[in-house]
């Protein structure tokens, strides 16, 4: 197992490209091992920038990986809670820069 932190990005839309570049700039500390997005165009566009990562149309599969410690969630806010909950239950650290949810219900 690597000494580097394994990262997965969930949500491969526009902002994910800048986030991927930031993760790559920290490659002495971490590696992006997985990407996930149900939109194949978004997933393929980001995957083209890091072909060594595994692309998943459904994030649930990447949560099973032992080499991933951090899941960055870059989806629309309405999806944050379910993905974050699933990731934390899988023992992953979670990074979300937008609100966890948009309504308290």
PDB file of C-alpha atoms in Angstrom:
ATOM      1  CA  UNK A   1       0.000   0.000   0.000  1.00  0.00           C
ATOM      2  CA  UNK A   2       1.202   3.498  -0.873  1.00  0.00           C
ATOM      3  CA  UNK A   3       2.243   6.110   1.671  1.00  0.00           C
ATOM      4  CA  UNK A   4       0.217   8.621  -0.314  1.00  0.00           C
ATOM      5  CA  UNK A   5      -3.387   9.529   0.413  1.00  0.00           C
ATOM      6  CA  UNK A   6      -5.788   7.965  -2.084  1.00  0.00           C
ATOM      7  CA  UNK A   7      -8.393  10.377  -3.410  1.00  0.00           C
ATOM      8  CA  UNK A   8     -11.682   9.892  -5.254  1.00  0.00           C
ATOM      9  CA  UNK A   9     -13.587  12.716  -6.925  1.00  0.00           C
ATOM     10  CA  UNK A  10     -17.365  12.329  -7.108  1.00  0.00           C
ATOM     11  CA  UNK A  11     -18.877  14.785  -9.562  1.00  0.00           C
ATOM     12  CA  UNK A  12     -16.833  15.496 -12.678  1.00  0.00           C
ATOM     13  CA  UNK A  13     -18.480  18.675 -13.962  1.00  0.00           C
ATOM     14  CA  UNK A  14     -16.845  22.041 -14.623  1.00  0.00           C
ATOM     15  CA  UNK A  15     -15.283  22.788 -11.212  1.00  0.00           C
ATOM     16  CA  UNK A  16     -13.840  19.273 -10.964  1.00  0.00           C
ATOM     17  CA  UNK A  17     -11.204  20.166 -13.564  1.00  0.00           C
ATOM     18  CA  UNK A  18      -9.698  22.852 -11.330  1.00  0.00           C
ATOM     19  CA  UNK A  19      -9.902  20.572  -8.294  1.00  0.00           C
ATOM     20  CA  UNK A  20      -8.158  17.775 -10.186  1.00  0.00           C
ATOM     21  CA  UNK A  21      -5.306  20.147 -11.047  1.00  0.00           C
ATOM     22  CA  UNK A  22      -4.988  21.056  -7.358  1.00  0.00           C
ATOM     23  CA  UNK A  23      -4.843  17.379  -6.349  1.00  0.00           C
ATOM     24  CA  UNK A  24      -2.254  16.742  -9.069  1.00  0.00           C
ATOM     25  CA  UNK A  25      -0.173  19.672  -7.778  1.00  0.00           C
ATOM     26  CA  UNK A  26      -0.067  17.831  -4.442  1.00  0.00           C
ATOM     27  CA  UNK A  27       1.068  14.563  -5.999  1.00  0.00           C
ATOM     28  CA  UNK A  28       3.880  14.250  -3.467  1.00  0.00           C
ATOM     29  CA  UNK A  29       1.163  13.692  -0.829  1.00  0.00           C
ATOM     30  CA  UNK A  30      -1.753  12.126  -2.670  1.00  0.00           C
ATOM     31  CA  UNK A  31      -2.950  10.435  -5.843  1.00  0.00           C
ATOM     32  CA  UNK A  32      -6.378  10.560  -7.472  1.00  0.00           C
ATOM     33  CA  UNK A  33      -7.336   6.918  -7.955  1.00  0.00           C
ATOM     34  CA  UNK A  34     -11.008   7.198  -8.885  1.00  0.00           C
ATOM     35  CA  UNK A  35     -13.552   9.459 -10.544  1.00  0.00           C
ATOM     36  CA  UNK A  36     -17.316   9.141 -10.567  1.00  0.00           C
ATOM     37  CA  UNK A  37     -20.156  10.817 -12.424  1.00  0.00           C
ATOM     38  CA  UNK A  38     -23.362   9.404 -13.918  1.00  0.00           C
ATOM     39  CA  UNK A  39     -22.929  11.760 -16.893  1.00  0.00           C
ATOM     40  CA  UNK A  40     -20.607   9.889 -19.289  1.00  0.00           C
ATOM     41  CA  UNK A  41     -19.509  13.075 -21.066  1.00  0.00           C
ATOM     42  CA  UNK A  42     -18.417  14.737 -17.821  1.00  0.00           C
ATOM     43  CA  UNK A  43     -16.783  11.544 -16.566  1.00  0.00           C
ATOM     44  CA  UNK A  44     -14.870  10.945 -19.798  1.00  0.00           C
ATOM     45  CA  UNK A  45     -13.703  14.567 -20.045  1.00  0.00           C
ATOM     46  CA  UNK A  46     -12.152  14.491 -16.575  1.00  0.00           C
ATOM     47  CA  UNK A  47     -10.854  10.951 -17.014  1.00  0.00           C
ATOM     48  CA  UNK A  48      -8.954  12.094 -20.122  1.00  0.00           C
ATOM     49  CA  UNK A  49      -6.896  14.349 -17.818  1.00  0.00           C
ATOM     50  CA  UNK A  50      -5.974  11.492 -15.471  1.00  0.00           C
ATOM     51  CA  UNK A  51      -6.227   8.201 -17.387  1.00  0.00           C
ATOM     52  CA  UNK A  52      -4.548   6.272 -14.559  1.00  0.00           C
ATOM     53  CA  UNK A  53      -7.619   6.765 -12.386  1.00  0.00           C
ATOM     54  CA  UNK A  54     -10.564   4.386 -12.590  1.00  0.00           C
ATOM     55  CA  UNK A  55     -13.816   5.878 -13.867  1.00  0.00           C
ATOM     56  CA  UNK A  56     -17.104   4.849 -12.253  1.00  0.00           C
ATOM     57  CA  UNK A  57     -20.593   5.873 -13.405  1.00  0.00           C
ATOM     58  CA  UNK A  58     -21.823   5.027  -9.874  1.00  0.00           C
ATOM     59  CA  UNK A  59     -19.833   6.209  -6.849  1.00  0.00           C
ATOM     60  CA  UNK A  60     -20.840   3.234  -4.660  1.00  0.00           C
ATOM     61  CA  UNK A  61     -18.232   0.979  -6.261  1.00  0.00           C
ATOM     62  CA  UNK A  62     -15.312   3.263  -5.454  1.00  0.00           C
ATOM     63  CA  UNK A  63     -16.289   3.340  -1.783  1.00  0.00           C
ATOM     64  CA  UNK A  64     -15.300  -0.322  -1.542  1.00  0.00           C
ATOM     65  CA  UNK A  65     -11.685   0.434  -2.447  1.00  0.00           C
ATOM     66  CA  UNK A  66      -9.190   0.206   0.399  1.00  0.00           C
ATOM     67  CA  UNK A  67      -6.702   2.474  -1.390  1.00  0.00           C
ATOM     68  CA  UNK A  68      -9.068   5.458  -1.210  1.00  0.00           C
ATOM     69  CA  UNK A  69      -9.078   7.425   2.031  1.00  0.00           C
ATOM     70  CA  UNK A  70     -10.637  10.723   0.895  1.00  0.00           C
ATOM     71  CA  UNK A  71     -13.752  11.366  -1.174  1.00  0.00           C
ATOM     72  CA  UNK A  72     -14.182  14.876  -2.544  1.00  0.00           C
ATOM     73  CA  UNK A  73     -17.801  15.592  -3.424  1.00  0.00           C
ATOM     74  CA  UNK A  74     -18.313  18.078  -6.262  1.00  0.00           C
ATOM     75  CA  UNK A  75     -21.908  17.294  -7.152  1.00  0.00           C
ATOM     76  CA  UNK A  76     -24.920  19.626  -6.955  1.00  0.00           C
ATOM     77  CA  UNK A  77     -25.755  20.333  -3.281  1.00  0.00           C
ATOM     78  CA  UNK A  78     -28.908  18.227  -3.268  1.00  0.00           C
ATOM     79  CA  UNK A  79     -26.763  15.107  -3.682  1.00  0.00           C
ATOM     80  CA  UNK A  80     -24.161  15.940  -1.020  1.00  0.00           C
ATOM     81  CA  UNK A  81     -25.817  14.397   2.011  1.00  0.00           C
ATOM     82  CA  UNK A  82     -26.426  10.911   0.569  1.00  0.00           C
ATOM     83  CA  UNK A  83     -22.945  10.660  -0.952  1.00  0.00           C
ATOM     84  CA  UNK A  84     -21.245  12.005   2.187  1.00  0.00           C
ATOM     85  CA  UNK A  85     -23.228   9.622   4.408  1.00  0.00           C
ATOM     86  CA  UNK A  86     -22.325   6.636   2.231  1.00  0.00           C
ATOM     87  CA  UNK A  87     -18.664   7.647   2.117  1.00  0.00           C
ATOM     88  CA  UNK A  88     -18.430   8.128   5.891  1.00  0.00           C
ATOM     89  CA  UNK A  89     -20.163   4.809   6.528  1.00  0.00           C
ATOM     90  CA  UNK A  90     -17.521   3.251   4.274  1.00  0.00           C
ATOM     91  CA  UNK A  91     -14.819   4.749   6.525  1.00  0.00           C
ATOM     92  CA  UNK A  92     -13.735   7.526   4.157  1.00  0.00           C
ATOM     93  CA  UNK A  93     -12.887  11.109   4.996  1.00  0.00           C
ATOM     94  CA  UNK A  94     -15.115  13.539   3.108  1.00  0.00           C
ATOM     95  CA  UNK A  95     -14.368  16.930   1.585  1.00  0.00           C
ATOM     96  CA  UNK A  96     -17.258  19.177   0.545  1.00  0.00           C
ATOM     97  CA  UNK A  97     -16.727  22.869  -0.170  1.00  0.00           C
ATOM     98  CA  UNK A  98     -20.398  23.688  -0.800  1.00  0.00           C
ATOM     99  CA  UNK A  99     -23.278  23.319   1.674  1.00  0.00           C
ATOM    100  CA  UNK A 100     -24.004  19.793   2.868  1.00  0.00           C
ATOM    101  CA  UNK A 101     -27.668  20.414   2.073  1.00  0.00           C
ATOM    102  CA  UNK A 102     -29.833  23.301   0.913  1.00  0.00           C
ATOM    103  CA  UNK A 103     -32.832  22.701   3.202  1.00  0.00           C
ATOM    104  CA  UNK A 104     -33.264  21.400   6.721  1.00  0.00           C
ATOM    105  CA  UNK A 105     -36.167  18.961   6.638  1.00  0.00           C
TER     106      UNK A 105
END
